[in-house]
């Protein structure tokens, strides 16, 4: 009987601890394009400059061109070698219940309007060019990496 009570106590304390987790989570977004293809990506909307720095520190410095960062030939767990990560910097604009992402270079971002917010969109491709985020096993690996980078940012600031 005492073993059951100890087990219940351990389970209860584990569940209550997990609810106090303040770490940021990411999820995969998918859209169906006009040609019936599915495109998947991860959107990050918190601590943008710090997150970009964390990506550059983790995957290496790359030059941003028109709001796009490209890392090629990366090796990721489960995905293997030759992975390509494309990260687009842009501005989210809300108009009449619709949300639009427009790519823009970070240096060209001026004062944002009330209906605008900075963000980045991340896409991951396998060596053969296929969308890696369409496979659940790869999706989990990429989510873990991005969440670790997002939560490694020293301070959450409003962008």
Coordinates of C-alpha atoms in Angstrom, one line a residue:
X1 CA 0.0 0.0 0.0
X2 CA 2.8 2.4 0.9
X3 CA 4.4 1.8 -2.6
X4 CA 1.2 2.8 -4.2
X5 CA 1.0 6.0 -2.2
X6 CA 4.6 6.8 -3.0
X7 CA 3.9 6.2 -6.7
X8 CA 0.9 8.4 -6.7
X9 CA 2.8 11.2 -4.9
X10 CA 5.7 11.0 -7.4
X11 CA 3.3 11.1 -10.4
X12 CA 1.4 14.0 -8.8
X13 CA 4.5 16.0 -8.1
X14 CA 5.8 15.4 -11.7
X15 CA 2.5 16.6 -13.2
X16 CA 2.4 19.7 -11.1
X17 CA 6.0 20.5 -11.9
X18 CA 5.4 20.2 -15.7
X19 CA 2.6 22.8 -15.5
X20 CA 5.1 25.4 -14.1
X21 CA 7.2 25.1 -17.3
X22 CA 7.7 28.7 -18.6
X23 CA 9.6 27.6 -21.7
X24 CA 8.4 28.8 -25.1
X25 CA 7.0 26.1 -27.5
X26 CA 6.8 26.0 -31.2
X27 CA 4.6 24.2 -33.6
X28 CA 4.6 23.4 -37.3
X29 CA 2.2 25.4 -39.5
X30 CA 1.1 24.0 -42.9
X31 CA -0.5 25.6 -45.8
X32 CA -1.9 24.1 -49.0
X33 CA -0.6 26.0 -52.1
X34 CA -2.6 26.5 -55.3
X35 CA -0.8 23.5 -56.9
X36 CA -2.1 21.3 -54.1
X37 CA 1.4 21.0 -52.5
X38 CA 1.8 21.3 -48.8
X39 CA 4.3 23.8 -47.4
X40 CA 5.3 23.5 -43.8
X41 CA 7.2 26.1 -41.6
X42 CA 7.8 27.3 -38.1
X43 CA 6.9 30.8 -37.1
X44 CA 8.8 32.6 -34.3
X45 CA 7.4 35.9 -33.0
X46 CA 9.4 36.4 -29.8
X47 CA 12.8 37.9 -29.2
X48 CA 13.5 38.1 -32.9
X49 CA 17.0 39.6 -32.9
X50 CA 18.2 37.4 -30.0
X51 CA 16.7 34.3 -31.8
X52 CA 18.5 35.2 -35.1
X53 CA 21.7 35.6 -33.1
X54 CA 21.2 32.2 -31.5
X55 CA 20.5 30.6 -34.9
X56 CA 23.7 32.2 -36.3
X57 CA 25.7 31.0 -33.3
X58 CA 24.4 27.4 -33.5
X59 CA 24.5 26.9 -37.3
X60 CA 27.2 29.4 -38.3
X61 CA 27.2 33.0 -39.6
X62 CA 25.5 33.5 -42.9
X63 CA 24.7 36.6 -44.8
X64 CA 21.1 37.8 -44.8
X65 CA 19.9 38.7 -48.3
X66 CA 16.6 40.5 -48.6
X67 CA 15.4 39.1 -45.3
X68 CA 16.4 35.5 -46.0
X69 CA 19.1 33.5 -44.2
X70 CA 20.2 30.2 -45.8
X71 CA 22.2 27.5 -44.0
X72 CA 23.2 24.6 -46.4
X73 CA 25.0 21.3 -45.8
X74 CA 24.0 21.1 -42.2
X75 CA 24.0 17.8 -40.3
X76 CA 21.0 17.2 -38.0
X77 CA 20.1 14.2 -35.9
X78 CA 17.9 11.8 -37.8
X79 CA 17.9 13.9 -40.9
X80 CA 21.5 13.3 -41.8
X81 CA 23.9 15.5 -43.8
X82 CA 23.0 18.0 -46.4
X83 CA 20.1 19.6 -44.7
X84 CA 19.1 23.1 -45.7
X85 CA 17.5 25.6 -43.4
X86 CA 15.9 28.8 -44.8
X87 CA 14.8 31.5 -42.3
X88 CA 12.9 34.5 -43.6
X89 CA 12.6 37.6 -41.5
X90 CA 9.5 39.7 -42.0
X91 CA 6.6 41.6 -40.7
X92 CA 3.2 40.2 -39.8
X93 CA 0.3 42.5 -40.6
X94 CA -3.2 42.0 -39.3
X95 CA -6.1 43.4 -41.4
X96 CA -9.7 42.6 -41.0
X97 CA -9.3 39.1 -39.4
X98 CA -6.5 38.1 -41.8
X99 CA -2.8 37.7 -41.1
X100 CA -0.1 38.3 -43.7
X101 CA 3.6 37.7 -43.6
X102 CA 5.8 39.9 -45.8
X103 CA 9.5 39.3 -46.0
X104 CA 11.7 42.3 -45.2
X105 CA 15.4 42.7 -44.3
X106 CA 15.9 43.5 -40.5
X107 CA 17.8 46.7 -41.4
X108 CA 14.8 48.0 -43.4
X109 CA 12.3 47.6 -40.5
X110 CA 11.2 51.0 -39.4
X111 CA 8.6 52.0 -36.8
X112 CA 5.9 49.3 -36.7
X113 CA 2.2 50.2 -36.9
X114 CA -0.2 48.9 -34.2
X115 CA -1.3 46.0 -36.5
X116 CA 2.3 44.9 -37.3
X117 CA 4.8 42.6 -35.6
X118 CA 8.2 41.3 -36.5
X119 CA 8.7 37.6 -37.0
X120 CA 10.8 34.9 -38.7
X121 CA 9.6 31.9 -40.7
X122 CA 11.8 28.7 -40.7
X123 CA 11.7 26.0 -43.4
X124 CA 13.8 22.9 -43.3
X125 CA 14.7 20.7 -46.4
X126 CA 16.3 17.3 -46.7
X127 CA 19.3 16.7 -48.9
X128 CA 17.0 15.8 -51.8
X129 CA 15.1 19.1 -51.4
X130 CA 12.0 17.5 -49.9
X131 CA 10.2 19.4 -47.0
X132 CA 11.6 17.8 -43.9
X133 CA 8.8 19.1 -41.7
X134 CA 6.3 16.8 -43.5
X135 CA 7.7 13.7 -41.7
X136 CA 6.7 13.4 -38.1
X137 CA 10.1 12.0 -36.9
X138 CA 12.0 14.9 -38.6
X139 CA 9.4 17.4 -37.3
X140 CA 10.1 16.4 -33.7
X141 CA 13.9 16.8 -34.1
X142 CA 13.5 20.2 -35.7
X143 CA 11.0 21.4 -33.1
X144 CA 13.4 20.3 -30.3
X145 CA 16.3 22.2 -31.8
X146 CA 14.3 25.4 -32.4
X147 CA 12.7 25.3 -28.9
X148 CA 16.1 24.9 -27.4
X149 CA 17.4 27.8 -29.3
X150 CA 14.4 29.9 -28.6
X151 CA 14.6 29.2 -24.9
X152 CA 18.3 29.8 -24.8
X153 CA 17.7 33.5 -25.5
X154 CA 18.8 35.3 -22.3
X155 CA 15.9 37.7 -22.2
X156 CA 12.5 37.8 -23.7
X157 CA 11.9 41.3 -25.2
X158 CA 9.1 42.8 -27.1
X159 CA 10.0 43.4 -30.7

